[in-house]
Structure formats: C-alpha cells, structure tokens
Amino acid sequence: MKIIKYEDKYRDDMIFMILEAQNALGRVPGLNEDLLDIKRNYLDAGDMFWLAINEQDRVIGSIGYNSIRDTDEVWLHRLFVKYNLKRQGIGSALLEMAENYIANQGKKVVRIHMGGNGFEESKIFYPKHGYVEYRERYMMKNLSIIANYYGRRIEVSGGKYSGWRYCKSSG
C-alpha cells in the first residue's frame, strides 16, 4: 500500500469506496459536494487530499484537510477506509500522514466534525490518536507537540499491512 496525493484518475474508484464504506456503517450512502471536485475544493485552495492505494492500484482509503482562513488551524475531512479493510492500520497511517504534513505547513490545530448518528467508530478512533472533544460532535488535536518528521518512512505493526512501508506523499 502507498499513500499518494490525490489524482483525478482515481476519482470514480474513490467515490465507490466511500459509498461502500458508508453503506457498511448502516448510513444512507451519499456524497458531500467537495468529493465531486477534489482538485478545486482541496488542491487549488492550497490544501491537500490523499488516497491510500493497494497493490492492485485500487483506492482503499482517503483523507483531506481545509485550512481555516487567517488561523493556524485546519478542518480534517473524509477519512474513509474500505469497509472490508478496517482495523489494519490504514486509517492510522492516513491520519499520521495528514497530521505530519499539516504540522509542517505551520498549522497547529486540527479540528474534526463528527456528524450525526452513525459515527460511532470515529468516536472511538480519534481519541486513540490524541483528539479531545471540545463541543458536542466536535474534536480537536493540538499539533504543536508533533515532532517534525514528515517524510520519514512509517512502519505499521499489526493487521494485514504489517511491515509494509508507507510512501511519503508527492507534494
């Protein structure tokens, strides 16, 4: 598996993966408008969006962020992992990649909105990674404590991808 900067050639595969993930959570599958044009909503805005790609060149995860204007904060968006590959380190690797990149952009705080019902997995996942609830359905993490090691190779232990090397993003 590798983590790459979003490329348009993966758009349809990414959308299908997200719809499947939502369905597996018992949520009515649907897309937020930003997912229909990642380039405009993330990359052209100076922010980032990454995809986790498997050996068969298929999308198995995603994550992105948008900067909050005139602050050192960002909103984290669209952390999804292919429904049948959860709990194998993919989400953690995507989150670590994003946090390291964000910290190296000089940003200090990452915020997430938990949505409504159907986000029980997220309510367990994010606190394990240092996020704290600051308002109902909202969590945040202070990145000022993250060491500057973006770009180093990350080794994930446990799960199917144990021992696989995650590549740094190109961009």
mmCIF file of C-alpha atoms in Angstrom:
data_model
loop_
_atom_site.group_PDB
_atom_site.id
_atom_site.type_symbol
_atom_site.label_atom_id
_atom_site.label_comp_id
_atom_site.label_asym_id
_atom_site.label_seq_id
_atom_site.Cartn_x
_atom_site.Cartn_y
_atom_site.Cartn_z
ATOM 1 C CA MET A 1 0.000 0.000 0.000
ATOM 2 C CA LYS A 2 1.113 3.539 -0.665
ATOM 3 C CA ILE A 3 -0.321 6.909 0.244
ATOM 4 C CA ILE A 4 -0.350 9.396 -2.614
ATOM 5 C CA LYS A 5 -1.546 12.898 -3.334
ATOM 6 C CA TYR A 6 -4.992 12.774 -4.966
ATOM 7 C CA GLU A 7 -5.039 12.174 -8.719
ATOM 8 C CA ASP A 8 -8.151 12.564 -10.888
ATOM 9 C CA LYS A 9 -7.681 9.110 -12.413
ATOM 10 C CA TYR A 10 -8.743 7.625 -9.038
ATOM 11 C CA ARG A 11 -11.885 9.774 -8.669
ATOM 12 C CA ASP A 12 -14.510 7.143 -9.511
ATOM 13 C CA ASP A 13 -12.773 4.427 -7.502
ATOM 14 C CA MET A 14 -12.550 6.784 -4.508
ATOM 15 C CA ILE A 15 -16.233 7.665 -4.740
ATOM 16 C CA PHE A 16 -17.210 3.983 -4.946
ATOM 17 C CA MET A 17 -15.012 3.156 -1.927
ATOM 18 C CA ILE A 18 -16.620 5.937 0.134
ATOM 19 C CA LEU A 19 -20.162 4.908 -0.808
ATOM 20 C CA GLU A 20 -19.370 1.301 0.149
ATOM 21 C CA ALA A 21 -17.873 2.436 3.464
ATOM 22 C CA GLN A 22 -20.968 4.477 4.291
ATOM 23 C CA ASN A 23 -23.263 1.592 3.396
ATOM 24 C CA ALA A 24 -21.271 -0.805 5.602
ATOM 25 C CA LEU A 25 -21.755 1.605 8.526
ATOM 26 C CA GLY A 26 -25.511 1.470 8.009
ATOM 27 C CA ARG A 27 -25.626 5.036 6.740
ATOM 28 C CA VAL A 28 -27.518 6.048 3.655
ATOM 29 C CA PRO A 29 -24.764 6.340 1.036
ATOM 30 C CA GLY A 30 -24.319 9.861 -0.251
ATOM 31 C CA LEU A 31 -21.552 12.208 -1.259
ATOM 32 C CA ASN A 32 -20.652 15.603 0.035
ATOM 33 C CA GLU A 33 -20.202 18.054 -2.810
ATOM 34 C CA ASP A 34 -16.489 18.562 -2.116
ATOM 35 C CA LEU A 35 -15.783 14.953 -3.160
ATOM 36 C CA LEU A 36 -17.018 15.592 -6.683
ATOM 37 C CA ASP A 37 -14.153 18.014 -7.354
ATOM 38 C CA ILE A 38 -11.175 17.329 -5.077
ATOM 39 C CA LYS A 39 -8.865 19.459 -7.205
ATOM 40 C CA ARG A 40 -10.990 22.597 -6.819
ATOM 41 C CA ASN A 41 -12.061 22.064 -3.204
ATOM 42 C CA TYR A 42 -8.702 20.988 -1.773
ATOM 43 C CA LEU A 43 -5.661 21.206 -4.040
ATOM 44 C CA ASP A 44 -6.424 24.503 -5.808
ATOM 45 C CA ALA A 45 -7.234 26.015 -2.402
ATOM 46 C CA GLY A 46 -3.688 25.233 -1.235
ATOM 47 C CA ASP A 47 -4.777 22.311 0.911
ATOM 48 C CA MET A 48 -4.289 18.567 0.427
ATOM 49 C CA PHE A 49 -6.126 15.324 -0.152
ATOM 50 C CA TRP A 50 -4.533 11.878 -0.102
ATOM 51 C CA LEU A 51 -5.505 8.401 -1.206
ATOM 52 C CA ALA A 52 -4.340 5.037 0.077
ATOM 53 C CA ILE A 53 -3.756 2.756 -2.925
ATOM 54 C CA ASN A 54 -3.271 -1.023 -2.753
ATOM 55 C CA GLU A 55 -1.072 -3.311 -4.874
ATOM 56 C CA GLN A 56 -3.855 -3.618 -7.463
ATOM 57 C CA ASP A 57 -3.905 0.194 -7.882
ATOM 58 C CA ARG A 58 -7.303 0.475 -6.173
ATOM 59 C CA VAL A 59 -8.367 3.097 -3.648
ATOM 60 C CA ILE A 60 -8.621 1.699 -0.121
ATOM 61 C CA GLY A 61 -8.651 4.930 1.888
ATOM 62 C CA SER A 62 -8.830 8.718 1.789
ATOM 63 C CA ILE A 63 -8.242 11.821 3.887
ATOM 64 C CA GLY A 64 -8.050 15.561 3.255
ATOM 65 C CA TYR A 65 -7.986 18.904 5.002
ATOM 66 C CA ASN A 66 -9.013 22.512 4.501
ATOM 67 C CA SER A 67 -7.231 25.409 6.181
ATOM 68 C CA ILE A 68 -9.293 27.766 8.313
ATOM 69 C CA ARG A 69 -8.642 31.221 6.902
ATOM 70 C CA ASP A 70 -6.414 33.580 8.905
ATOM 71 C CA THR A 71 -5.631 30.944 11.562
ATOM 72 C CA ASP A 72 -3.121 28.192 12.205
ATOM 73 C CA GLU A 73 -5.965 25.647 12.214
ATOM 74 C CA VAL A 74 -7.462 23.180 9.735
ATOM 75 C CA TRP A 75 -10.574 21.056 9.318
ATOM 76 C CA LEU A 76 -9.831 17.398 8.671
ATOM 77 C CA HIS A 77 -12.216 15.781 6.190
ATOM 78 C CA ARG A 78 -13.158 12.497 4.541
ATOM 79 C CA LEU A 79 -11.132 9.928 6.459
ATOM 80 C CA PHE A 80 -12.537 6.738 4.974
ATOM 81 C CA VAL A 81 -11.149 3.214 4.782
ATOM 82 C CA LYS A 82 -12.509 0.496 2.509
ATOM 83 C CA TYR A 83 -15.112 -1.279 4.605
ATOM 84 C CA ASN A 84 -13.520 -4.750 4.482
ATOM 85 C CA LEU A 85 -10.006 -3.473 5.309
ATOM 86 C CA LYS A 86 -10.682 -1.661 8.588
ATOM 87 C CA ARG A 87 -8.554 -2.181 11.704
ATOM 88 C CA GLN A 88 -5.432 -2.918 9.694
ATOM 89 C CA GLY A 89 -3.587 0.365 10.210
ATOM 90 C CA ILE A 90 -4.747 2.114 7.038
ATOM 91 C CA GLY A 91 -6.753 4.845 8.785
ATOM 92 C CA SER A 92 -3.982 5.425 11.311
ATOM 93 C CA ALA A 93 -1.395 5.716 8.532
ATOM 94 C CA LEU A 94 -3.570 8.193 6.615
ATOM 95 C CA LEU A 95 -4.143 10.254 9.753
ATOM 96 C CA GLU A 96 -0.439 10.281 10.642
ATOM 97 C CA MET A 97 0.493 11.320 7.097
ATOM 98 C CA ALA A 98 -2.024 14.168 7.188
ATOM 99 C CA GLU A 99 -1.033 15.364 10.665
ATOM 100 C CA ASN A 100 2.669 15.406 9.827
ATOM 101 C CA TYR A 101 2.071 17.290 6.583
ATOM 102 C CA ILE A 102 -0.258 19.765 8.298
ATOM 103 C CA ALA A 103 2.263 20.379 11.112
ATOM 104 C CA ASN A 104 4.981 21.042 8.554
ATOM 105 C CA GLN A 105 2.751 23.642 6.920
ATOM 106 C CA GLY A 106 2.885 25.573 10.199
ATOM 107 C CA LYS A 107 -0.608 24.620 11.288
ATOM 108 C CA LYS A 108 -1.074 23.880 14.973
ATOM 109 C CA VAL A 109 -4.650 22.674 15.477
ATOM 110 C CA VAL A 110 -6.682 20.031 13.651
ATOM 111 C CA ARG A 111 -10.451 20.092 14.081
ATOM 112 C CA ILE A 112 -12.984 17.464 13.077
ATOM 113 C CA HIS A 113 -16.773 17.442 12.976
ATOM 114 C CA MET A 114 -18.218 14.088 13.958
ATOM 115 C CA GLY A 115 -21.501 14.469 12.097
ATOM 116 C CA GLY A 116 -24.695 12.985 13.441
ATOM 117 C CA ASN A 117 -25.581 9.368 14.073
ATOM 118 C CA GLY A 118 -23.547 6.579 12.518
ATOM 119 C CA PHE A 119 -20.126 7.867 13.529
ATOM 120 C CA GLU A 120 -19.541 5.530 16.476
ATOM 121 C CA GLU A 121 -16.274 4.196 15.009
ATOM 122 C CA SER A 122 -14.933 7.743 14.681
ATOM 123 C CA LYS A 123 -15.824 8.488 18.304
ATOM 124 C CA ILE A 124 -13.510 5.627 19.308
ATOM 125 C CA PHE A 125 -10.800 6.120 16.648
ATOM 126 C CA TYR A 126 -9.948 9.790 17.102
ATOM 127 C CA PRO A 127 -9.455 9.811 20.911
ATOM 128 C CA LYS A 128 -6.984 6.935 20.463
ATOM 129 C CA HIS A 129 -4.979 9.357 18.330
ATOM 130 C CA GLY A 130 -4.995 12.236 20.799
ATOM 131 C CA TYR A 131 -8.187 14.066 19.807
ATOM 132 C CA VAL A 132 -10.384 15.540 22.517
ATOM 133 C CA GLU A 133 -13.997 16.611 22.372
ATOM 134 C CA TYR A 134 -14.354 20.361 22.818
ATOM 135 C CA ARG A 135 -18.008 20.644 21.895
ATOM 136 C CA GLU A 136 -20.713 18.105 21.185
ATOM 137 C CA ARG A 137 -19.819 16.360 17.897
ATOM 138 C CA TYR A 138 -16.531 18.267 17.552
ATOM 139 C CA MET A 139 -12.999 17.130 18.372
ATOM 140 C CA MET A 140 -9.591 18.744 18.068
ATOM 141 C CA LYS A 141 -5.903 17.977 18.444
ATOM 142 C CA ASN A 142 -3.010 20.331 19.133
ATOM 143 C CA LEU A 143 -0.198 19.517 16.690
ATOM 144 C CA SER A 144 2.441 21.702 18.303
ATOM 145 C CA ILE A 145 3.701 18.604 20.118
ATOM 146 C CA ILE A 146 4.258 16.601 16.931
ATOM 147 C CA ALA A 147 7.937 16.267 16.085
ATOM 148 C CA ASN A 148 8.956 17.428 12.660
ATOM 149 C CA TYR A 149 9.389 14.099 10.911
ATOM 150 C CA TYR A 150 7.188 14.396 7.857
ATOM 151 C CA GLY A 151 8.643 12.413 5.023
ATOM 152 C CA ARG A 152 10.196 9.638 7.051
ATOM 153 C CA ARG A 153 9.069 6.145 6.286
ATOM 154 C CA ILE A 154 6.358 4.812 8.544
ATOM 155 C CA GLU A 155 6.141 1.167 9.517
ATOM 156 C CA VAL A 156 2.771 -0.107 10.641
ATOM 157 C CA SER A 157 2.571 -3.044 13.002
ATOM 158 C CA GLY A 158 -0.356 -5.410 13.145
ATOM 159 C CA GLY A 159 -3.017 -6.252 10.616
ATOM 160 C CA LYS A 160 -2.727 -7.288 7.012
ATOM 161 C CA TYR A 161 -0.343 -4.437 6.176
ATOM 162 C CA SER A 162 2.108 -5.224 8.983
ATOM 163 C CA GLY A 163 5.609 -4.407 7.843
ATOM 164 C CA TRP A 164 4.513 -2.599 4.694
ATOM 165 C CA ARG A 165 6.205 0.695 4.087
ATOM 166 C CA TYR A 166 4.101 3.765 3.534
ATOM 167 C CA CYS A 167 5.486 6.190 0.992
ATOM 168 C CA LYS A 168 5.549 9.894 1.612
ATOM 169 C CA SER A 169 3.145 11.987 -0.383
ATOM 170 C CA SER A 170 4.348 13.547 -3.590
ATOM 171 C CA GLY A 171 3.513 17.126 -2.848
#
